[in-house]
Tab-separated table of C-alpha atoms and ligand atoms in Angstrom:
chain	number	residue	atom	x	y	z
A	723	MET	CA	34.353	17.263	4.000
A	724	MET	CA	32.147	14.463	2.696
A	725	ARG	CA	31.180	14.739	-0.949
A	726	VAL	CA	27.707	13.598	-1.886
A	727	GLY	CA	26.340	12.254	-5.163
A	728	LEU	CA	22.571	12.267	-5.470
A	729	CYS	CA	20.800	9.759	-7.718
A	730	GLY	CA	17.166	10.517	-8.477
A	731	LEU	CA	15.547	13.926	-8.689
A	732	GLY	CA	11.895	13.124	-8.089
A	733	THR	CA	9.864	14.295	-5.089
A	734	VAL	CA	12.414	13.347	-2.428
A	735	GLY	CA	15.495	14.063	-4.555
A	736	SER	CA	14.301	17.578	-5.296
A	737	GLY	CA	13.529	18.061	-1.594
A	738	LEU	CA	17.078	17.017	-0.728
A	739	PHE	CA	18.596	19.222	-3.443
A	740	ASN	CA	16.768	22.200	-1.977
A	741	LEU	CA	17.812	21.339	1.577
A	742	PHE	CA	21.421	21.448	0.403
A	743	SER	CA	20.760	24.828	-1.246
A	744	ASN	CA	18.759	26.379	1.586
A	745	ASN	CA	20.143	24.938	4.811
A	746	GLY	CA	23.872	24.771	4.089
A	747	GLU	CA	24.725	27.340	6.755
A	748	GLU	CA	22.548	25.670	9.349
A	749	ILE	CA	24.108	22.285	8.619
A	750	ASN	CA	27.599	23.768	8.727
A	751	ARG	CA	26.876	25.265	12.145
A	752	LYS	CA	25.951	21.810	13.428
A	753	THR	CA	28.649	19.786	11.762
A	754	GLY	CA	31.474	22.286	11.442
A	755	ASP	CA	32.111	20.758	8.043
A	756	ALA	CA	28.921	20.483	6.001
A	757	PRO	CA	28.731	17.688	3.429
A	758	LYS	CA	28.717	19.038	-0.105
A	759	LEU	CA	26.534	17.937	-3.001
A	760	ILE	CA	28.929	17.526	-5.910
A	761	GLN	CA	26.944	15.576	-8.488
A	762	VAL	CA	23.349	14.805	-9.426
A	763	GLY	CA	22.377	11.808	-11.522
A	764	CYS	CA	18.876	12.115	-12.972
A	765	ARG	CA	17.040	11.265	-16.137
A	766	ARG	CA	15.497	14.702	-16.325
A	767	ASP	CA	15.656	18.043	-14.499
A	768	HIS	CA	13.145	18.941	-11.825
A	769	PRO	CA	11.251	22.240	-12.139
A	770	ASP	CA	11.869	23.059	-8.451
A	771	CYS	CA	15.649	22.715	-8.705
A	772	ASP	CA	18.135	25.160	-10.183
A	773	LEU	CA	20.807	22.828	-11.525
A	774	SER	CA	22.783	25.561	-13.308
A	775	THR	CA	25.781	25.336	-10.971
A	776	THR	CA	25.603	21.588	-10.334
A	777	SER	CA	27.363	18.794	-12.169
A	778	VAL	CA	24.582	16.722	-13.713
A	779	THR	CA	24.789	13.326	-15.392
A	780	ARG	CA	21.973	11.439	-17.085
A	781	ASP	CA	23.612	8.129	-16.213
A	782	ILE	CA	23.188	7.462	-12.500
A	783	PHE	CA	25.949	4.844	-12.602
A	784	ASP	CA	28.413	7.694	-13.325
A	785	VAL	CA	27.764	8.753	-9.724
A	786	ALA	CA	28.570	5.273	-8.395
A	787	ARG	CA	31.824	5.337	-10.375
A	788	ASN	CA	32.809	8.933	-9.567
A	789	PRO	CA	35.993	8.700	-7.454
A	790	ASP	CA	35.205	12.079	-5.850
A	791	VAL	CA	31.879	10.895	-4.389
A	792	ASP	CA	32.093	9.636	-0.778
A	793	ILE	CA	28.360	9.130	-0.146
A	794	LEU	CA	25.926	7.987	-2.811
A	795	VAL	CA	22.307	8.898	-2.091
A	796	GLU	CA	19.903	6.504	-3.779
A	797	LEU	CA	16.485	8.075	-4.369
A	798	ILE	CA	15.451	6.385	-7.590
A	799	GLY	CA	13.157	3.806	-5.954
A	800	GLY	CA	12.374	0.315	-7.229
A	801	THR	CA	14.500	-2.691	-6.472
A	802	ASP	CA	16.330	-3.761	-9.628
A	803	THR	CA	18.345	-0.805	-10.893
A	804	ALA	CA	18.470	0.609	-7.358
A	805	LYS	CA	20.125	-2.556	-6.097
A	806	ASP	CA	22.677	-2.589	-8.932
A	807	LEU	CA	23.441	1.065	-8.255
A	808	VAL	CA	23.858	0.597	-4.510
A	809	MET	CA	26.006	-2.510	-4.934
A	810	GLU	CA	28.232	-0.745	-7.423
A	811	ALA	CA	28.622	2.226	-5.075
A	812	ILE	CA	29.498	-0.081	-2.165
A	813	ASN	CA	31.957	-2.033	-4.270
A	814	ASN	CA	33.586	1.277	-5.155
A	815	GLY	CA	33.992	2.035	-1.443
A	816	LYS	CA	31.189	4.574	-1.077
A	817	HIS	CA	28.804	4.966	1.821
A	818	VAL	CA	25.142	4.757	0.813
A	819	VAL	CA	22.105	6.625	2.068
A	820	THR	CA	18.741	5.462	0.774
A	821	ALA	CA	15.026	6.069	1.282
A	822	ASN	CA	14.219	2.780	-0.422
A	823	LYS	CA	12.252	0.547	1.972
A	824	ALA	CA	11.637	-2.196	-0.583
A	825	LEU	CA	15.345	-2.409	-1.358
A	826	ILE	CA	16.282	-2.725	2.327
A	827	ALA	CA	13.395	-5.032	3.231
A	828	LEU	CA	13.973	-7.404	0.322
A	829	HIS	CA	17.719	-7.190	-0.327
A	830	GLY	CA	19.087	-5.635	2.855
A	831	ASP	CA	20.988	-8.731	3.970
A	832	GLU	CA	23.012	-8.775	0.764
A	833	VAL	CA	23.522	-5.012	0.772
A	834	PHE	CA	24.678	-4.917	4.423
A	835	ALA	CA	26.979	-7.881	3.930
A	836	ALA	CA	28.649	-6.153	0.971
A	837	ALA	CA	28.910	-2.919	2.957
A	838	ALA	CA	30.537	-4.721	5.903
A	839	GLU	CA	33.065	-6.277	3.571
A	840	LYS	CA	33.970	-2.895	2.126
A	841	ASN	CA	33.868	-1.165	5.508
A	842	VAL	CA	31.250	1.355	4.422
A	843	THR	CA	27.883	2.157	5.907
A	844	VAL	CA	24.350	2.009	4.510
A	845	ARG	CA	21.777	4.280	6.121
A	846	PHE	CA	18.006	4.178	5.629
A	847	GLU	CA	16.263	6.503	8.108
A	848	ALA	CA	14.054	7.856	5.334
A	849	ALA	CA	12.782	4.384	4.459
A	850	ILE	CA	10.425	4.318	7.442
A	851	ALA	CA	7.917	6.982	8.360
A	852	GLY	CA	9.517	9.818	6.357
A	853	GLY	CA	10.408	12.728	8.603
A	854	ILE	CA	10.101	10.827	11.892
A	855	PRO	CA	13.568	9.879	13.163
A	856	ILE	CA	12.388	6.446	14.201
A	857	VAL	CA	15.514	4.514	13.227
A	858	LYS	CA	17.686	6.878	15.243
A	859	SER	CA	15.222	6.802	18.146
A	860	ILE	CA	15.355	3.015	18.332
A	861	ARG	CA	19.059	2.595	17.631
A	862	GLU	CA	20.341	5.537	19.628
A	863	GLY	CA	17.732	7.033	21.952
A	864	LEU	CA	16.464	3.654	23.150
A	865	ALA	CA	19.767	1.797	22.717
A	866	GLY	CA	19.873	0.801	26.388
A	867	ASN	CA	16.445	-0.831	26.311
A	868	ARG	CA	15.154	-4.205	25.404
A	869	ILE	CA	12.374	-3.397	22.956
A	870	GLU	CA	9.258	-5.480	23.563
A	871	TRP	CA	6.978	-4.242	20.815
A	872	VAL	CA	6.553	-1.713	18.055
A	873	ALA	CA	3.161	-0.626	16.745
A	874	GLY	CA	2.781	1.982	14.097
A	875	ILE	CA	0.685	3.789	11.581
A	876	ILE	CA	3.334	3.564	8.896
A	877	ASN	CA	1.353	4.073	5.733
A	878	GLY	CA	-0.013	7.582	5.426
A	879	THR	CA	-2.157	6.805	2.406
A	880	SER	CA	-4.105	4.084	4.225
A	881	ASN	CA	-4.496	6.262	7.300
A	882	PHE	CA	-5.723	9.117	5.133
A	883	ILE	CA	-8.319	6.889	3.469
A	884	LEU	CA	-9.531	5.456	6.808
A	885	SER	CA	-9.706	8.933	8.363
A	886	GLU	CA	-11.681	10.308	5.437
A	887	MET	CA	-14.075	7.350	5.471
A	888	ALA	CA	-14.695	8.048	9.166
A	889	SER	CA	-15.157	11.786	8.977
A	890	PRO	CA	-18.799	12.795	9.390
A	891	GLY	CA	-20.501	13.862	6.219
A	892	SER	CA	-17.515	13.000	4.024
A	893	ASN	CA	-18.903	11.506	0.884
A	894	ARG	CA	-15.616	11.389	-0.937
A	895	SER	CA	-14.923	8.400	-3.110
A	896	PHE	CA	-12.004	6.096	-2.488
A	897	GLU	CA	-10.453	7.266	-5.792
A	898	ASP	CA	-10.789	10.912	-4.846
A	899	VAL	CA	-9.056	10.407	-1.495
A	900	LEU	CA	-6.320	8.323	-3.081
A	901	LYS	CA	-5.765	11.018	-5.701
A	902	GLU	CA	-5.213	13.582	-2.941
A	903	ALA	CA	-2.646	11.306	-1.275
A	904	GLN	CA	-0.923	11.015	-4.662
A	905	ASP	CA	-0.926	14.802	-5.142
A	906	LEU	CA	0.641	15.218	-1.689
A	907	GLY	CA	3.449	12.886	-2.763
A	908	TYR	CA	2.377	10.129	-0.369
A	909	ALA	CA	1.032	7.276	-2.431
A	910	GLU	CA	3.342	4.687	-3.960
A	911	ALA	CA	3.786	4.541	-7.737
A	912	ASP	CA	1.580	1.458	-7.508
A	913	PRO	CA	-1.017	2.444	-4.891
A	914	THR	CA	-1.976	-1.179	-4.263
A	915	PHE	CA	1.279	-1.250	-2.258
A	916	ASP	CA	-0.355	1.270	0.097
A	917	VAL	CA	-3.876	-0.101	0.138
A	918	GLU	CA	-2.921	-3.774	0.406
A	919	GLY	CA	-0.373	-3.259	3.181
A	920	ILE	CA	2.795	-4.116	1.228
A	921	ASP	CA	4.418	-0.741	1.854
A	922	ALA	CA	3.697	-1.035	5.576
A	923	ALA	CA	5.094	-4.580	5.565
A	924	HIS	CA	8.340	-3.354	3.972
A	925	LYS	CA	8.676	-0.806	6.758
A	926	LEU	CA	7.748	-3.258	9.509
A	927	THR	CA	10.379	-5.679	8.199
A	928	ILE	CA	13.045	-3.052	8.814
A	929	LEU	CA	11.594	-1.853	12.124
A	930	ALA	CA	11.542	-5.382	13.518
A	931	SER	CA	15.147	-5.929	12.501
A	932	ILE	CA	16.430	-2.810	14.194
A	933	ALA	CA	14.209	-3.280	17.247
A	934	PHE	CA	14.844	-6.978	17.896
A	935	GLY	CA	17.915	-7.847	15.832
A	936	VAL	CA	15.990	-10.421	13.817
A	937	PRO	CA	16.748	-11.016	10.138
A	938	LEU	CA	14.981	-8.927	7.516
A	939	SER	CA	12.005	-11.191	6.893
A	940	PHE	CA	9.418	-9.572	4.667
A	941	SER	CA	7.908	-12.926	3.757
A	942	ALA	CA	7.277	-13.751	7.428
A	943	ILE	CA	4.884	-10.821	7.848
A	944	TYR	CA	1.161	-11.456	7.895
A	945	THR	CA	-0.149	-8.701	5.610
A	946	GLU	CA	-3.700	-7.463	5.219
A	947	GLY	CA	-4.607	-4.109	3.652
A	948	ILE	CA	-7.583	-1.820	4.090
A	949	SER	CA	-9.500	-2.701	0.939
A	950	ALA	CA	-12.015	-4.898	2.788
A	951	VAL	CA	-12.846	-2.296	5.462
A	952	THR	CA	-16.335	-0.936	4.841
A	953	SER	CA	-17.994	2.231	6.062
A	954	ALA	CA	-20.388	-0.012	8.026
A	955	ASP	CA	-17.398	-1.359	9.971
A	956	ILE	CA	-16.164	2.161	10.638
A	957	ARG	CA	-19.609	3.209	11.925
A	958	PHE	CA	-20.036	0.149	14.161
A	959	ALA	CA	-16.487	0.517	15.473
A	960	ASP	CA	-17.299	4.101	16.381
A	961	GLU	CA	-20.481	3.023	18.157
A	962	LEU	CA	-18.381	0.603	20.215
A	963	GLY	CA	-15.815	3.296	21.099
A	964	TYR	CA	-13.096	2.394	18.588
A	965	ARG	CA	-11.410	3.783	15.507
A	966	ILE	CA	-10.019	1.620	12.749
A	967	ARG	CA	-6.334	2.166	12.064
A	968	HIS	CA	-4.014	0.275	9.748
A	969	LEU	CA	-1.185	-0.878	12.000
A	970	GLY	CA	2.135	-2.598	11.629
A	971	ILE	CA	2.765	-4.613	14.780
A	972	ALA	CA	5.971	-6.374	15.829
A	973	ARG	CA	6.089	-8.081	19.191
A	974	ARG	CA	8.584	-10.237	21.004
A	975	ARG	CA	7.180	-13.355	22.639
A	976	THR	CA	8.900	-16.068	24.577
A	977	ASP	CA	8.292	-18.417	21.639
A	978	GLY	CA	9.248	-16.048	18.810
A	979	VAL	CA	8.390	-12.782	17.125
A	980	GLU	CA	4.971	-11.708	15.885
A	981	LEU	CA	4.983	-9.606	12.718
A	982	ARG	CA	1.685	-8.424	11.337
A	983	VAL	CA	0.140	-5.645	9.292
A	984	HIS	CA	-3.637	-5.294	9.308
A	985	PRO	CA	-6.580	-3.020	9.999
A	986	THR	CA	-7.040	-2.803	13.745
A	987	LEU	CA	-9.677	-1.483	16.112
A	988	VAL	CA	-8.028	0.880	18.577
A	989	ALA	CA	-9.978	2.363	21.501
A	990	ARG	CA	-10.858	5.967	20.708
A	991	GLU	CA	-9.014	7.451	23.686
A	992	GLN	CA	-5.731	5.786	22.784
A	993	ILE	CA	-3.128	7.964	21.193
A	994	LEU	CA	-2.759	5.875	18.015
A	995	ALA	CA	-6.493	6.249	17.391
A	996	GLN	CA	-6.055	9.993	17.302
A	997	VAL	CA	-3.549	10.042	14.473
A	998	ASP	CA	-5.488	11.292	11.473
A	999	GLY	CA	-4.920	11.985	7.814
A	1000	VAL	CA	-1.608	11.217	6.152
A	1001	MET	CA	0.334	11.458	9.397
A	1002	ASN	CA	2.403	8.552	10.706
A	1003	ALA	CA	3.013	7.517	14.294
A	1004	VAL	CA	5.177	4.789	15.757
A	1005	MET	CA	4.844	3.629	19.327
A	1006	VAL	CA	7.645	1.651	20.911
A	1007	GLY	CA	7.294	-0.411	24.087
A	1008	SER	CA	10.615	-0.907	25.843
A	1009	ASP	CA	11.629	-2.244	29.226
A	1010	ALA	CA	13.244	0.831	30.786
A	1011	ALA	CA	11.707	3.785	28.959
A	1012	GLY	CA	8.224	2.236	28.813
A	1013	ALA	CA	5.999	3.260	25.920
A	1014	THR	CA	7.217	6.155	23.793
A	1015	MET	CA	5.601	7.556	20.685
A	1016	TYR	CA	6.957	9.296	17.598
A	1017	TYR	CA	4.640	11.304	15.367
A	1018	GLY	CA	5.055	13.236	12.158
A	1019	ALA	CA	4.791	13.346	8.400
A	1020	GLY	CA	5.523	9.943	6.911
A	1021	ALA	CA	6.301	11.047	3.384
A	1022	GLY	CA	6.555	14.032	1.063
A	1023	ALA	CA	9.547	16.005	-0.226
A	1024	GLY	CA	10.543	17.981	2.886
A	1025	PRO	CA	10.029	15.345	5.597
A	1026	THR	CA	11.728	12.547	3.655
A	1027	ALA	CA	14.602	14.790	2.568
A	1028	SER	CA	15.042	15.766	6.223
A	1029	ALA	CA	15.593	12.107	7.121
A	1030	VAL	CA	17.976	11.570	4.200
A	1031	MET	CA	19.980	14.640	5.207
A	1032	ALA	CA	20.177	13.428	8.811
A	1033	ASP	CA	21.794	10.216	7.567
A	1034	ILE	CA	24.214	12.128	5.355
A	1035	ILE	CA	25.217	14.289	8.314
A	1036	ASP	CA	25.530	11.229	10.510
A	1037	VAL	CA	27.861	9.506	8.064
A	1038	SER	CA	29.821	12.754	7.696
A	1039	ARG	CA	30.222	13.066	11.447
A	1040	THR	CA	31.173	9.509	12.210
A	1041	GLY	CA	32.674	8.539	8.882
A	1042	THR	CA	32.631	4.967	10.128
A	1043	SER	CA	30.803	1.793	9.345
A	1044	LEU	CA	28.615	1.754	12.430
A	1045	SER	CA	26.693	-1.483	12.442
A	1046	ASP	CA	23.558	-0.746	10.468
A	1047	ILE	CA	21.136	-3.165	11.982
A	1048	GLY	CA	22.966	-5.243	14.581
A	1049	PHE	CA	21.532	-8.714	14.055
A	1050	VAL	CA	21.740	-11.180	16.880
A	1051	ASP	CA	21.183	-14.677	15.658
A	1052	LEU	CA	20.069	-14.998	12.082
A	1053	SER	CA	19.281	-18.674	12.221
A	1054	GLU	CA	17.124	-19.178	15.267
A	1055	THR	CA	14.411	-16.604	15.101
A	1056	ARG	CA	10.955	-18.122	15.067
A	1057	PHE	CA	8.301	-16.029	13.410
A	1058	VAL	CA	4.980	-16.747	15.039
A	1059	PRO	CA	2.298	-17.708	12.487
A	1060	ILE	CA	-0.816	-15.522	12.556
A	1061	GLU	CA	-2.910	-18.504	13.730
A	1062	GLU	CA	-0.963	-18.366	17.007
A	1063	ILE	CA	-1.688	-14.779	17.940
A	1064	ARG	CA	-4.082	-14.163	20.792
A	1065	THR	CA	-6.181	-11.041	20.699
A	1066	SER	CA	-9.773	-9.856	20.790
A	1067	TYR	CA	-11.828	-9.511	17.625
A	1068	TYR	CA	-14.576	-7.439	16.096
A	1069	LEU	CA	-16.960	-9.579	14.047
A	1070	ARG	CA	-19.791	-8.319	11.863
A	1071	LEU	CA	-22.343	-10.728	10.478
A	1072	ALA	CA	-25.148	-9.930	8.071
A	1073	VAL	CA	-27.954	-12.339	8.926
A	1074	VAL	CA	-31.522	-13.097	7.970
A	1075	ASP	CA	-33.770	-11.451	10.523
A	1076	ARG	CA	-35.584	-14.382	12.090
A	1077	PRO	CA	-36.015	-15.856	15.577
A	1078	GLY	CA	-33.263	-18.135	16.803
A	1079	VAL	CA	-30.423	-16.724	14.678
A	1080	MET	CA	-28.754	-14.973	17.570
A	1081	ALA	CA	-28.979	-18.152	19.657
A	1082	GLU	CA	-27.266	-20.118	16.891
A	1083	VAL	CA	-24.498	-17.544	16.583
A	1084	THR	CA	-23.809	-17.411	20.320
A	1085	SER	CA	-23.911	-21.169	20.635
A	1086	ILE	CA	-21.227	-21.585	17.941
A	1087	LEU	CA	-19.104	-18.961	19.654
A	1088	SER	CA	-19.415	-20.664	23.019
A	1089	GLU	CA	-18.468	-24.033	21.475
A	1090	HIS	CA	-15.174	-22.333	20.575
A	1091	GLU	CA	-14.784	-20.778	24.039
A	1092	VAL	CA	-15.335	-17.310	22.603
A	1093	SER	CA	-16.979	-15.026	25.077
A	1094	ILE	CA	-18.781	-11.876	24.037
A	1095	GLU	CA	-17.568	-8.594	25.528
A	1096	ALA	CA	-19.937	-6.340	23.591
A	1097	LEU	CA	-22.735	-6.869	21.134
A	1098	ILE	CA	-24.826	-4.732	18.812
A	1099	GLN	CA	-27.780	-6.017	16.875
A	1100	LYS	CA	-29.283	-3.840	14.196
A	1101	ASP	CA	-32.395	-4.564	12.276
A	1102	ALA	CA	-31.597	-3.046	8.928
A	1103	ARG	CA	-34.911	-3.695	7.209
A	1104	PRO	CA	-35.524	-4.041	4.291
A	1105	SER	CA	-32.101	-5.697	3.972
A	1106	ASP	CA	-30.426	-8.090	6.420
A	1107	ALA	CA	-29.915	-7.600	10.125
A	1108	GLN	CA	-26.396	-6.911	11.373
A	1109	ILE	CA	-24.861	-8.579	14.392
A	1110	VAL	CA	-21.660	-6.997	15.640
A	1111	ILE	CA	-19.648	-8.722	18.324
A	1112	VAL	CA	-16.523	-7.866	20.286
A	1113	THR	CA	-14.898	-11.001	21.660
A	1114	ASN	CA	-12.558	-11.719	24.533
A	1115	ASP	CA	-8.910	-12.529	23.849
A	1116	ILE	CA	-8.788	-15.760	21.931
A	1117	LEU	CA	-6.378	-17.698	19.745
A	1118	GLU	CA	-6.667	-16.738	16.077
A	1119	SER	CA	-6.968	-20.372	14.967
A	1120	GLU	CA	-9.948	-20.755	17.307
A	1121	ILE	CA	-11.746	-17.667	16.032
A	1122	ASN	CA	-11.025	-18.833	12.470
A	1123	ASP	CA	-12.780	-22.124	13.204
A	1124	ALA	CA	-15.718	-20.284	14.724
A	1125	ILE	CA	-15.920	-17.923	11.725
A	1126	ARG	CA	-15.863	-20.876	9.301
A	1127	GLN	CA	-18.729	-22.489	11.150
A	1128	LEU	CA	-20.701	-19.246	11.346
A	1129	GLN	CA	-20.123	-18.587	7.671
A	1130	SER	CA	-21.651	-21.926	6.777
A	1131	LEU	CA	-24.983	-21.068	8.456
A	1132	ASP	CA	-27.772	-20.529	5.931
A	1133	GLU	CA	-28.836	-17.449	7.865
A	1134	VAL	CA	-25.501	-15.689	7.337
A	1135	THR	CA	-25.914	-13.845	4.054
A	1136	ALA	CA	-22.522	-12.245	3.365
A	1137	ALA	CA	-18.842	-12.681	4.126
A	1138	ILE	CA	-18.232	-12.122	7.829
A	1139	SER	CA	-16.064	-9.071	8.645
A	1140	ARG	CA	-13.330	-9.807	11.135
A	1141	ILE	CA	-11.020	-7.084	12.441
A	1142	ARG	CA	-8.435	-7.602	15.174
A	1143	ILE	CA	-8.487	-5.332	18.191
A	1144	ALA	CA	-5.327	-4.055	19.863
A	1145	ASP	CA	-4.401	-2.068	22.901
A	1146	PHE	CA	-1.148	-0.102	23.020
A	1147	ARG	CA	-0.348	2.290	25.809
B	1477	HSE	N1	3.262	5.444	0.289
B	1477	HSE	C1	3.845	5.755	1.555
B	1477	HSE	C2	2.728	6.206	2.495
B	1477	HSE	C3	4.878	6.809	1.368
B	1477	HSE	O1	1.593	6.422	2.046
B	1477	HSE	O2	2.966	6.334	3.669
B	1477	HSE	C4	6.061	6.762	2.239
B	1477	HSE	O3	6.691	5.564	2.359
């Protein structure tokens, strides 16, 4: 029987504690030998957990040093103390299960190297998309495939905000929507991590590593959050048949790997466009299975604890140091700069309403070989007119040049909105 020490009794920790209390029989039926929670390390008790029959320590490092603990579960979050804790547990020969995406994305190489040396395993299913078993799906269910791309809604808070902004008649403020995501246990302690795409980039870092075997490369990800998306963009996107979703995209190319996180126009009928609210969805394109999609709650006590428990059970069953990521070649991966992606774009320009402006705009676009697939022009008197354009597929560096030139026109009165368009099916 594997003996578990739990560090951290916040939202996820309390969810895990209660899974141990409530589902012990169910887990025993499946494993024949259910792992047992023998110690909890937490600064303070949690009102949802009855700790009266549990060994509790206020020093989480006691858990890492406890010779009776086989698996240390790290649910304290953050990267400094969490890293020290995990390293100490590994050095003491313990397996580690964590929900900490920042820790894995930023320090995973060091953590996995230490684990390999000590012949223990580090599991992190809960770090990506909460209750969705996406790590297991990629590493086990799709193990026989060459994965070509991964595209996901992997930040529930951003998706919730975009969905609310798009819902008819919703006049809720950004702060109000964010507060609800916080109450549901979704938002990060620092919600700029959600809104500016950092949380999604942490998750994409890990997804790309398990999908392609590339090194954990958070700094290689092009990251753009949702803070510049306006309700005008959402309305125009809708008029053109699209929804705006915040996606993490990883794609293999012959010349490297594309890694990007940004708001994206997705055609309304596509499945990713239909994922609303705080839900997450990850779509995986692979050579044999084709496109598969995984949907569910990306955070919260129950869903995240479910993923943590699955890892604990997995380690209990195998008891081995299965390779955690399975890197191929750490030195030769080329990460494709964002300027080298080729996609179509949504552009919105606020312009002075006078004859000849449209001609100037289209002439600049044609100089850059941009062709127009769709166009809306709205006279928004008494303020400026709006020109909204959907382009053909074009190199990002080329559209950047065109945008710079357009922006310098006297007739363009505000910063041009540019949102990439993507098609996953
Ligand atoms: N802040 C994250 C989200 C929580 O909103 O999806 C889970 O990582």
